[in-house]
CSV table of N, CA and C in Angstrom, one decimal:
chain,number,residue,atom,x,y,z
A,1,MET,N,17.0,-3.3,0.7
A,1,MET,CA,15.6,-3.4,0.5
A,1,MET,C,15.2,-2.7,-0.8
A,2,PRO,N,14.5,-3.4,-1.7
A,2,PRO,CA,14.0,-2.7,-2.9
A,2,PRO,C,13.1,-1.6,-2.6
A,3,THR,N,13.3,-0.5,-3.2
A,3,THR,CA,12.5,0.7,-2.9
A,3,THR,C,12.2,1.5,-4.3
A,4,VAL,N,11.1,2.1,-4.3
A,4,VAL,CA,10.7,2.9,-5.4
A,4,VAL,C,10.2,4.3,-4.9
A,5,THR,N,10.3,5.3,-5.7
A,5,THR,CA,9.8,6.6,-5.3
A,5,THR,C,8.4,6.8,-5.9
A,6,ILE,N,7.7,7.7,-5.3
A,6,ILE,CA,6.4,8.0,-5.9
A,6,ILE,C,6.5,8.3,-7.4
A,7,GLY,N,7.5,9.0,-7.8
A,7,GLY,CA,7.7,9.4,-9.2
A,7,GLY,C,8.0,8.2,-10.1
A,8,ASP,N,8.4,7.1,-9.5
A,8,ASP,CA,8.7,5.8,-10.3
A,8,ASP,C,7.4,5.1,-10.6
A,9,LEU,N,6.3,5.4,-9.9
A,9,LEU,CA,5.1,4.7,-10.1
A,9,LEU,C,4.3,5.2,-11.3
A,10,SER,N,3.6,4.3,-12.0
A,10,SER,CA,2.8,4.7,-13.1
A,10,SER,C,1.3,4.4,-12.8
A,11,ASP,N,0.4,5.1,-13.4
A,11,ASP,CA,-1.0,4.7,-13.3
A,11,ASP,C,-1.1,3.3,-13.6
A,12,GLY,N,-1.9,2.6,-12.9
A,12,GLY,CA,-2.1,1.2,-13.1
A,12,GLY,C,-1.2,0.2,-12.4
A,13,ASP,N,-0.1,0.7,-11.8
A,13,ASP,CA,0.8,-0.1,-11.0
A,13,ASP,C,0.0,-0.6,-9.8
A,14,PHE,N,0.3,-1.9,-9.4
A,14,PHE,CA,-0.4,-2.5,-8.3
A,14,PHE,C,0.2,-1.9,-7.0
A,15,LEU,N,-0.8,-1.4,-6.2
A,15,LEU,CA,-0.4,-0.8,-4.9
A,15,LEU,C,-1.1,-1.5,-3.8
A,16,LEU,N,-0.3,-1.9,-2.8
A,16,LEU,CA,-0.8,-2.5,-1.5
A,16,LEU,C,-0.6,-1.5,-0.4
A,17,ASP,N,-1.7,-1.1,0.2
A,17,ASP,CA,-1.7,-0.2,1.4
A,17,ASP,C,-1.8,-1.0,2.6
A,18,VAL,N,-0.9,-0.9,3.5
A,18,VAL,CA,-0.8,-1.7,4.8
A,18,VAL,C,-1.2,-0.9,6.0
A,19,ARG,N,-1.7,0.3,5.8
A,19,ARG,CA,-2.1,1.2,7.0
A,19,ARG,C,-3.3,0.6,7.7
A,20,GLU,N,-3.6,1.1,8.8
A,20,GLU,CA,-4.8,0.6,9.6
A,20,GLU,C,-6.1,1.2,9.0
A,21,ASP,N,-7.2,0.7,9.4
A,21,ASP,CA,-8.5,1.0,8.9
A,21,ASP,C,-8.8,2.5,9.0
A,22,ASP,N,-8.5,3.2,10.1
A,22,ASP,CA,-8.8,4.6,10.2
A,22,ASP,C,-8.0,5.4,9.3
A,23,GLU,N,-6.8,5.0,9.0
A,23,GLU,CA,-5.9,5.8,8.1
A,23,GLU,C,-6.5,5.6,6.7
A,24,TRP,N,-6.8,4.4,6.3
A,24,TRP,CA,-7.4,4.1,5.0
A,24,TRP,C,-8.7,4.9,4.8
A,25,GLN,N,-9.6,4.9,5.7
A,25,GLN,CA,-10.8,5.5,5.6
A,25,GLN,C,-10.7,7.1,5.4
A,26,ALA,N,-9.7,7.6,6.0
A,26,ALA,CA,-9.4,9.1,5.9
A,26,ALA,C,-8.9,9.4,4.5
A,27,GLY,N,-8.0,8.6,4.0
A,27,GLY,CA,-7.5,8.9,2.6
A,27,GLY,C,-6.5,7.8,2.1
A,28,HIS,N,-6.7,7.4,0.9
A,28,HIS,CA,-5.9,6.4,0.3
A,28,HIS,C,-5.8,6.7,-1.2
A,29,ALA,N,-4.9,6.0,-1.9
A,29,ALA,CA,-4.7,6.0,-3.3
A,29,ALA,C,-5.9,5.3,-4.0
A,30,PRO,N,-6.5,5.9,-5.0
A,30,PRO,CA,-7.6,5.1,-5.7
A,30,PRO,C,-7.0,3.8,-6.3
A,31,GLY,N,-7.8,2.8,-6.1
A,31,GLY,CA,-7.4,1.5,-6.7
A,31,GLY,C,-6.5,0.6,-5.9
A,32,ALA,N,-6.0,1.2,-4.8
A,32,ALA,CA,-5.1,0.4,-4.0
A,32,ALA,C,-5.8,-0.8,-3.3
A,33,LEU,N,-5.1,-1.9,-3.0
A,33,LEU,CA,-5.6,-2.9,-2.2
A,33,LEU,C,-5.3,-2.6,-0.7
A,34,HIS,N,-6.2,-2.7,0.2
A,34,HIS,CA,-6.0,-2.4,1.6
A,34,HIS,C,-6.0,-3.7,2.4
A,35,ILE,N,-4.8,-4.0,3.0
A,35,ILE,CA,-4.7,-5.1,4.0
A,35,ILE,C,-3.9,-4.5,5.1
A,36,PRO,N,-4.5,-4.2,6.2
A,36,PRO,CA,-3.7,-3.6,7.3
A,36,PRO,C,-2.5,-4.6,7.8
A,37,MET,N,-1.4,-4.0,8.1
A,37,MET,CA,-0.3,-4.8,8.6
A,37,MET,C,-0.7,-5.7,9.7
A,38,SER,N,-1.5,-5.2,10.6
A,38,SER,CA,-1.9,-6.0,11.8
A,38,SER,C,-2.7,-7.3,11.4
A,39,ASP,N,-3.3,-7.3,10.2
A,39,ASP,CA,-4.1,-8.5,9.7
A,39,ASP,C,-3.4,-9.2,8.6
A,40,PHE,N,-2.2,-8.8,8.2
A,40,PHE,CA,-1.6,-9.2,7.0
A,40,PHE,C,-1.4,-10.7,6.8
A,41,VAL,N,-0.8,-11.3,7.8
A,41,VAL,CA,-0.5,-12.7,7.7
A,41,VAL,C,-1.8,-13.5,7.5
A,42,ALA,N,-2.8,-13.2,8.3
A,42,ALA,CA,-4.1,-13.9,8.2
A,42,ALA,C,-4.8,-13.6,6.9
A,43,ARG,N,-4.6,-12.5,6.2
A,43,ARG,CA,-5.3,-12.1,5.0
A,43,ARG,C,-4.3,-12.2,3.8
A,44,PHE,N,-3.2,-12.9,3.9
A,44,PHE,CA,-2.2,-13.0,2.9
A,44,PHE,C,-2.8,-13.5,1.5
A,45,GLY,N,-3.8,-14.4,1.6
A,45,GLY,CA,-4.4,-15.0,0.4
A,45,GLY,C,-5.1,-13.9,-0.4
A,46,GLU,N,-5.6,-12.9,0.2
A,46,GLU,CA,-6.3,-11.8,-0.5
A,46,GLU,C,-5.2,-11.1,-1.5
A,47,LEU,N,-4.0,-11.0,-1.0
A,47,LEU,CA,-3.0,-10.4,-1.8
A,47,LEU,C,-2.6,-11.3,-3.0
A,48,THR,N,-2.4,-12.6,-2.7
A,48,THR,CA,-2.0,-13.5,-3.8
A,48,THR,C,-3.1,-13.6,-4.9
A,49,GLU,N,-4.4,-13.4,-4.5
A,49,GLU,CA,-5.5,-13.5,-5.4
A,49,GLU,C,-5.5,-12.2,-6.3
A,50,ALA,N,-5.2,-11.0,-5.7
A,50,ALA,CA,-5.4,-9.8,-6.3
A,50,ALA,C,-4.1,-9.3,-7.1
A,51,ALA,N,-3.0,-9.7,-6.6
A,51,ALA,CA,-1.7,-9.2,-7.2
A,51,ALA,C,-1.5,-9.8,-8.6
A,52,PRO,N,-0.9,-9.0,-9.5
A,52,PRO,CA,-0.6,-9.5,-10.8
A,52,PRO,C,0.4,-10.7,-10.7
A,53,GLN,N,0.2,-11.7,-11.5
A,53,GLN,CA,1.0,-12.9,-11.4
A,53,GLN,C,2.5,-12.6,-11.6
A,54,ASP,N,2.8,-11.9,-12.6
A,54,ASP,CA,4.2,-11.6,-13.0
A,54,ASP,C,4.6,-10.2,-12.7
A,55,GLY,N,3.8,-9.5,-11.9
A,55,GLY,CA,4.1,-8.1,-11.7
A,55,GLY,C,4.6,-7.8,-10.3
A,56,LYS,N,4.9,-6.5,-10.1
A,56,LYS,CA,5.5,-6.0,-8.9
A,56,LYS,C,4.4,-5.6,-7.9
A,57,VAL,N,4.6,-5.8,-6.6
A,57,VAL,CA,3.7,-5.4,-5.6
A,57,VAL,C,4.4,-4.2,-4.9
A,58,ASN,N,3.8,-3.0,-5.1
A,58,ASN,CA,4.3,-1.7,-4.5
A,58,ASN,C,3.6,-1.6,-3.2
A,59,VAL,N,4.4,-1.6,-2.1
A,59,VAL,CA,3.8,-1.6,-0.7
A,59,VAL,C,4.0,-0.2,-0.2
A,60,ILE,N,2.8,0.3,0.4
A,60,ILE,CA,2.8,1.7,0.9
A,60,ILE,C,2.2,1.7,2.3
A,61,CYS,N,2.6,2.7,3.1
A,61,CYS,CA,2.0,2.9,4.4
A,61,CYS,C,2.0,4.5,4.5
A,62,ARG,N,2.1,5.0,5.7
A,62,ARG,CA,2.1,6.4,5.9
A,62,ARG,C,3.4,7.0,5.5
A,63,SER,N,4.5,6.5,6.0
A,63,SER,CA,5.8,7.1,5.8
A,63,SER,C,6.9,6.1,5.3
A,64,GLY,N,6.6,4.8,5.3
A,64,GLY,CA,7.6,3.8,4.8
A,64,GLY,C,8.0,2.8,5.8
A,65,GLY,N,7.8,2.9,7.1
A,65,GLY,CA,8.2,1.9,8.0
A,65,GLY,C,7.5,0.6,8.0
A,66,ARG,N,6.2,0.7,8.1
A,66,ARG,CA,5.4,-0.6,8.1
A,66,ARG,C,5.5,-1.3,6.7
A,67,SER,N,5.5,-0.5,5.7
A,67,SER,CA,5.6,-1.1,4.3
A,67,SER,C,6.9,-1.7,4.1
A,68,ALA,N,8.0,-1.2,4.7
A,68,ALA,CA,9.3,-1.9,4.6
A,68,ALA,C,9.2,-3.3,5.3
A,69,GLN,N,8.6,-3.4,6.4
A,69,GLN,CA,8.5,-4.7,7.1
A,69,GLN,C,7.7,-5.7,6.2
A,70,VAL,N,6.6,-5.2,5.6
A,70,VAL,CA,5.7,-6.1,4.8
A,70,VAL,C,6.5,-6.4,3.5
A,71,THR,N,7.2,-5.5,3.0
A,71,THR,CA,8.0,-5.8,1.8
A,71,THR,C,9.0,-6.9,2.0
A,72,MET,N,9.7,-6.8,3.2
A,72,MET,CA,10.7,-7.9,3.5
A,72,MET,C,10.0,-9.2,3.6
A,73,TYR,N,8.8,-9.2,4.3
A,73,TYR,CA,8.0,-10.5,4.4
A,73,TYR,C,7.7,-11.0,3.0
A,74,LEU,N,7.2,-10.2,2.2
A,74,LEU,CA,6.8,-10.6,0.8
A,74,LEU,C,8.0,-11.2,0.0
A,75,ALA,N,9.1,-10.5,0.2
A,75,ALA,CA,10.3,-11.0,-0.5
A,75,ALA,C,10.7,-12.4,0.0
A,76,GLN,N,10.5,-12.6,1.3
A,76,GLN,CA,10.8,-14.0,1.8
A,76,GLN,C,9.8,-15.0,1.3
A,77,GLN,N,8.7,-14.6,0.9
A,77,GLN,CA,7.7,-15.5,0.3
A,77,GLN,C,7.9,-15.7,-1.2
A,78,GLY,N,8.9,-15.0,-1.8
A,78,GLY,CA,9.2,-15.1,-3.2
A,78,GLY,C,8.4,-14.2,-4.1
A,79,ILE,N,7.8,-13.2,-3.5
A,79,ILE,CA,7.0,-12.2,-4.2
A,79,ILE,C,7.8,-11.0,-4.6
A,80,ASP,N,7.7,-10.5,-5.8
A,80,ASP,CA,8.5,-9.3,-6.2
A,80,ASP,C,7.8,-8.1,-5.6
A,81,ALA,N,8.3,-7.6,-4.5
A,81,ALA,CA,7.7,-6.5,-3.8
A,81,ALA,C,8.8,-5.4,-3.6
A,82,VAL,N,8.3,-4.2,-3.6
A,82,VAL,CA,9.1,-3.0,-3.3
A,82,VAL,C,8.4,-2.1,-2.4
A,83,ASN,N,9.2,-1.4,-1.6
A,83,ASN,CA,8.7,-0.4,-0.6
A,83,ASN,C,8.6,1.0,-1.3
A,84,VAL,N,7.5,1.6,-1.1
A,84,VAL,CA,7.3,3.0,-1.7
A,84,VAL,C,7.8,4.0,-0.7
A,85,ASP,N,8.9,4.6,-1.1
A,85,ASP,CA,9.7,5.5,-0.2
A,85,ASP,C,8.8,6.8,0.1
A,86,GLY,N,8.7,7.0,1.4
A,86,GLY,CA,8.0,8.2,1.9
A,86,GLY,C,6.5,8.0,2.1
A,87,GLY,N,6.0,6.9,1.5
A,87,GLY,CA,4.6,6.5,1.8
A,87,GLY,C,3.6,7.5,1.3
A,88,MET,N,2.4,7.4,1.9
A,88,MET,CA,1.3,8.2,1.6
A,88,MET,C,1.5,9.7,1.9
A,89,GLN,N,2.4,10.0,2.8
A,89,GLN,CA,2.7,11.4,3.0
A,89,GLN,C,3.3,12.1,1.8
A,90,VAL,N,4.3,11.4,1.2
A,90,VAL,CA,4.9,11.9,-0.1
A,90,VAL,C,3.9,11.8,-1.2
A,91,TRP,N,3.1,10.8,-1.3
A,91,TRP,CA,2.0,10.6,-2.3
A,91,TRP,C,1.2,11.9,-2.3
A,92,GLU,N,0.6,12.2,-1.1
A,92,GLU,CA,-0.2,13.4,-1.0
A,92,GLU,C,0.5,14.7,-1.3
A,93,ALA,N,1.8,14.9,-0.8
A,93,ALA,CA,2.6,16.1,-1.1
A,93,ALA,C,2.9,16.2,-2.5
A,94,SER,N,3.0,15.1,-3.3
A,94,SER,CA,3.3,15.1,-4.7
A,94,SER,C,2.1,15.5,-5.5
A,95,GLY,N,1.0,15.7,-4.9
A,95,GLY,CA,-0.2,16.1,-5.7
A,95,GLY,C,-1.0,14.9,-6.3
A,96,LYS,N,-0.7,13.7,-5.9
A,96,LYS,CA,-1.4,12.5,-6.3
A,96,LYS,C,-2.8,12.5,-5.7
A,97,THR,N,-3.7,11.9,-6.3
A,97,THR,CA,-5.1,11.8,-5.8
A,97,THR,C,-5.2,11.0,-4.5
A,98,VAL,N,-5.9,11.5,-3.6
A,98,VAL,CA,-6.2,10.8,-2.3
A,98,VAL,C,-7.7,10.9,-2.1
A,99,VAL,N,-8.3,9.7,-1.9
A,99,VAL,CA,-9.8,9.6,-1.7
A,99,VAL,C,-10.1,9.0,-0.4
A,100,ASP,N,-11.3,9.3,0.2
A,100,ASP,CA,-11.7,8.7,1.4
A,100,ASP,C,-12.5,7.4,1.1
A,101,ASP,N,-13.0,6.8,2.1
A,101,ASP,CA,-13.8,5.5,1.9
A,101,ASP,C,-15.1,5.7,1.2
A,102,LYS,N,-15.5,7.0,0.9
A,102,LYS,CA,-16.7,7.2,0.1
A,102,LYS,C,-16.3,7.8,-1.2
A,103,ASP,N,-15.1,7.6,-1.6
A,103,ASP,CA,-14.5,8.1,-2.9
A,103,ASP,C,-14.6,9.6,-3.1
A,104,GLN,N,-14.6,10.3,-2.0
A,104,GLN,CA,-14.5,11.8,-2.0
A,104,GLN,C,-13.1,12.2,-1.7
A,105,PRO,N,-12.7,13.4,-1.9
A,105,PRO,CA,-11.4,13.9,-1.6
A,105,PRO,C,-11.0,13.5,-0.2
A,106,GLY,N,-9.9,12.9,0.0
A,106,GLY,CA,-9.4,12.5,1.3
A,106,GLY,C,-8.2,13.2,1.8
A,107,THR,N,-7.7,12.8,3.0
A,107,THR,CA,-6.4,13.3,3.5
A,107,THR,C,-5.7,12.2,4.2
A,108,VAL,N,-4.4,12.3,4.2
A,108,VAL,CA,-3.5,11.4,4.9
A,108,VAL,C,-3.4,11.7,6.4
A,109,ILE,N,-3.7,10.8,7.2
A,109,ILE,CA,-3.5,11.0,8.7
A,109,ILE,C,-2.4,10.1,9.2
């Protein structure tokens, strides 16, 4: 499975957060696209509209399990997708910005 670390990501890289609504509301990466894994297949079109045409889709969840499943699905659809190792837990621990649904400082739950 293609995987990247938090350190491999640059500002402006496309990030897809597949955590559930309560997790997203508590804290997420600024600028990420949120499509919960539980709604993913039904909302797949939102990803194809938002993702860069020739770019990579970096998929993130809390720790890397759900995002690994979505990454495999995307690869089967021919999309260049990678799993973000360690997920939002490592993102937050690395000192990266986490905001809540009101754009205030957030936390990863």
